[in-house]
Short mmCIF file of C-alpha atoms in Angstrom, two decimals:
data_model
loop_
_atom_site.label_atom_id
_atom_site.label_comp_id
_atom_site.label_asym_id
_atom_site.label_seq_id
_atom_site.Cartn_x
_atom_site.Cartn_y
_atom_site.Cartn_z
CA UNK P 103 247.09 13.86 56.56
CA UNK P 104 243.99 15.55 54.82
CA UNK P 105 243.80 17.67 52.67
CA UNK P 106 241.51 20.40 52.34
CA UNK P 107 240.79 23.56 50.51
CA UNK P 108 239.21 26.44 51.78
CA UNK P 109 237.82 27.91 48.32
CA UNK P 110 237.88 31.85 47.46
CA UNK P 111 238.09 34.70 45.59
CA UNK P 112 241.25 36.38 44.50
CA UNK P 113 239.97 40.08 45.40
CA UNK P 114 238.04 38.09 48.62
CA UNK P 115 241.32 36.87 50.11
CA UNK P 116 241.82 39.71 52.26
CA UNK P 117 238.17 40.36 53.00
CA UNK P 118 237.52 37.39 54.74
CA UNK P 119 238.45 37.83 58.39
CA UNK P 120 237.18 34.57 59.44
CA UNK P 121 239.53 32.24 56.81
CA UNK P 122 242.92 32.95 58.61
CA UNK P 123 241.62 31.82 62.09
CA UNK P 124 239.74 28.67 60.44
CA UNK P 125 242.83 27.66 58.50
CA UNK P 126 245.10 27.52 62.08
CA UNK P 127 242.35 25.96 63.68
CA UNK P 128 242.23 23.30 61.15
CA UNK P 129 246.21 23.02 60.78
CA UNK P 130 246.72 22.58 64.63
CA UNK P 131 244.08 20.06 63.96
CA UNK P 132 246.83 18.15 61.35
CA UNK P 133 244.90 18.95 58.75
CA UNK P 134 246.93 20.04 55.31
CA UNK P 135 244.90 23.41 54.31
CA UNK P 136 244.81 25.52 51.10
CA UNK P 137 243.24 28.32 50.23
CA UNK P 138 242.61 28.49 46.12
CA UNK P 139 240.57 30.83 44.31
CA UNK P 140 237.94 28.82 42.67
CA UNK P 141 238.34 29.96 38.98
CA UNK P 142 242.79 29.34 39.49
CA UNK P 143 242.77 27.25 36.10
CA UNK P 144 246.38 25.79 37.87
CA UNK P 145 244.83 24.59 40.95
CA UNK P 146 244.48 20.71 40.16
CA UNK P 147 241.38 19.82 42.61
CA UNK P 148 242.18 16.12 42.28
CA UNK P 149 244.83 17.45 45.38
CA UNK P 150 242.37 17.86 47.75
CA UNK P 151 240.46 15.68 49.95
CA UNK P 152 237.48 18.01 50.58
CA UNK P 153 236.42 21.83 48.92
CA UNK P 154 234.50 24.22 51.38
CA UNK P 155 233.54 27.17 49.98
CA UNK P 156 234.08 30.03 51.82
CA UNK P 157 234.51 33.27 49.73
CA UNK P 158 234.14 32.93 46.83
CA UNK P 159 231.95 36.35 46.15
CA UNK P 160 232.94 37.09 43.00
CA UNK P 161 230.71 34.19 41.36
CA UNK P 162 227.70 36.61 40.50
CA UNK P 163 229.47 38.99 38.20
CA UNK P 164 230.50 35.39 36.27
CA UNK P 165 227.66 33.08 36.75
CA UNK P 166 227.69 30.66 34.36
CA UNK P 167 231.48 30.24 35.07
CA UNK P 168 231.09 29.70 38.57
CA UNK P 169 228.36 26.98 37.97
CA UNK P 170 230.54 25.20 34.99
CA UNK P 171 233.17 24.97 38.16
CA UNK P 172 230.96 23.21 40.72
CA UNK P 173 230.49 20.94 37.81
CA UNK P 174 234.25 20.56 37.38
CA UNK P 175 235.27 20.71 40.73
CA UNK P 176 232.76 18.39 42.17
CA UNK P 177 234.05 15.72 39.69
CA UNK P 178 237.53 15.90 40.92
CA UNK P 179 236.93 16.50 44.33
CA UNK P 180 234.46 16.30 47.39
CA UNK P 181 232.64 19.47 47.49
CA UNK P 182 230.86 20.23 51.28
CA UNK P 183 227.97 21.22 49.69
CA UNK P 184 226.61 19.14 47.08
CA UNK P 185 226.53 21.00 43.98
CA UNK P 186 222.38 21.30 43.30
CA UNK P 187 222.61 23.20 46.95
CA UNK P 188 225.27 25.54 45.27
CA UNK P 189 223.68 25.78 42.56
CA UNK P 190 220.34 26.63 44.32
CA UNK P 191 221.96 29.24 46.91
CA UNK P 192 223.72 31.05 44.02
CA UNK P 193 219.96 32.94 43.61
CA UNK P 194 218.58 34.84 46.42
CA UNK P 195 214.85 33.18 45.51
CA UNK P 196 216.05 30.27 47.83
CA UNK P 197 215.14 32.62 51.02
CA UNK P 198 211.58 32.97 49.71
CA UNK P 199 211.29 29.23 49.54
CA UNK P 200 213.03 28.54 53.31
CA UNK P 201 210.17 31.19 54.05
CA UNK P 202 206.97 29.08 52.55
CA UNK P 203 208.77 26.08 54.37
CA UNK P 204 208.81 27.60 57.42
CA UNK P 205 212.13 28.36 58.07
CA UNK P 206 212.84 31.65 59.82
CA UNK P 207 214.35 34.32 58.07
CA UNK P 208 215.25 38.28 57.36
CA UNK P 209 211.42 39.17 55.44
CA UNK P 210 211.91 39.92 51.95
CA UNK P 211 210.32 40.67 48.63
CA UNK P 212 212.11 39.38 44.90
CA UNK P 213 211.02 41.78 42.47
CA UNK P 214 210.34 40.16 39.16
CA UNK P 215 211.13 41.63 35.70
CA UNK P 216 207.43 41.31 34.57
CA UNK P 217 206.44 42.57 38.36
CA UNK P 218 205.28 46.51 38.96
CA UNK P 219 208.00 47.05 41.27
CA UNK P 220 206.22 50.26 42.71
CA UNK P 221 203.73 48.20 43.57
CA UNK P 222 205.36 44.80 44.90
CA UNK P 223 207.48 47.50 46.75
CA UNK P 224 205.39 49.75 48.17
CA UNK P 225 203.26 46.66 49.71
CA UNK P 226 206.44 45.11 51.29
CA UNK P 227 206.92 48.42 52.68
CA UNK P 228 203.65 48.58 54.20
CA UNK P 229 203.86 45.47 55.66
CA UNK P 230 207.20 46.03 57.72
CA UNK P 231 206.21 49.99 58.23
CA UNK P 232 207.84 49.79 61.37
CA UNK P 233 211.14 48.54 60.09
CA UNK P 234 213.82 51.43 59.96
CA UNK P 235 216.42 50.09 57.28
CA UNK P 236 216.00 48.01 54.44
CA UNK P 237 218.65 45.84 51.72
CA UNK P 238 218.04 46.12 48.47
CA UNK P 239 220.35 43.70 46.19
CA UNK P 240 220.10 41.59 42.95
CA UNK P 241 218.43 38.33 43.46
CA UNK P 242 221.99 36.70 42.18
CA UNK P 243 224.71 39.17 43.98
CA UNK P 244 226.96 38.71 46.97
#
């Protein structure tokens, strides 16, 4: 039977809606599933057949930790994603760079530390005038 864990975030357990219906789906499927917080220092990942990520939100308040555990993890185990895509989706610049490749997605603006955000800011603003709510988050947040 496989094994696979279903990777989170202590304080994301609860959150996630969509991790109790996956984890029947996948039992009823035969599969053996387990649902480990990615920084659990007990969890042995040589256990498990396969790691999906699926919560783990906490990563951006403990960056470098969360990338030293890809590294770890992905050396034990089979991790879904390969670790240089974690790795790159840990930083919200990867949207701009789906953009310029022509992938479709939610218009947005990364504000750079040496940038004039007034003015980076007030032209994305102009530029989607007609739009009537707006994100604003860190470039590496959940």
């Amino acid at each position: 039977m496989p094994r696979i864990a279903l990777v989170t975030a202590d304080a994301a357990r609860s959150l996630d809606d969509d991790l109790p219906p996956l984890q029947a789906a996948l039992q009823a499927l035969g599969v053996e599933v387990v649902t480990p917080a990615w920084d659990d220092a007990g969890f042995d990942w040589r256990t498990v057949d396969l790691a999906l990520l699926r919560s783990t939100w906490d990563y951006s308040q403990r960056l470098g930790e969360f990338l030293a555990w890809i590294d770890r993890a992905a050396a034990q185990t089979r991790l879904l994603n390969p670790p240089a895509m974690l790795r790159w989706n840990t930083d919200k610049h990867y949207l701009g760079e789906l953009a310029r490749a022509g992938v479709a997605t939610v218009p947005g603006v990364c504000v750079e530390p040496s940038d004039d955000a007034d003015r980076v800011l007030g032209d994305f603003l102009a530029t989607h005038a007609d739009s009537a709510e707006f994100v604003v988050k860190p470039c590496v947040g959940a």
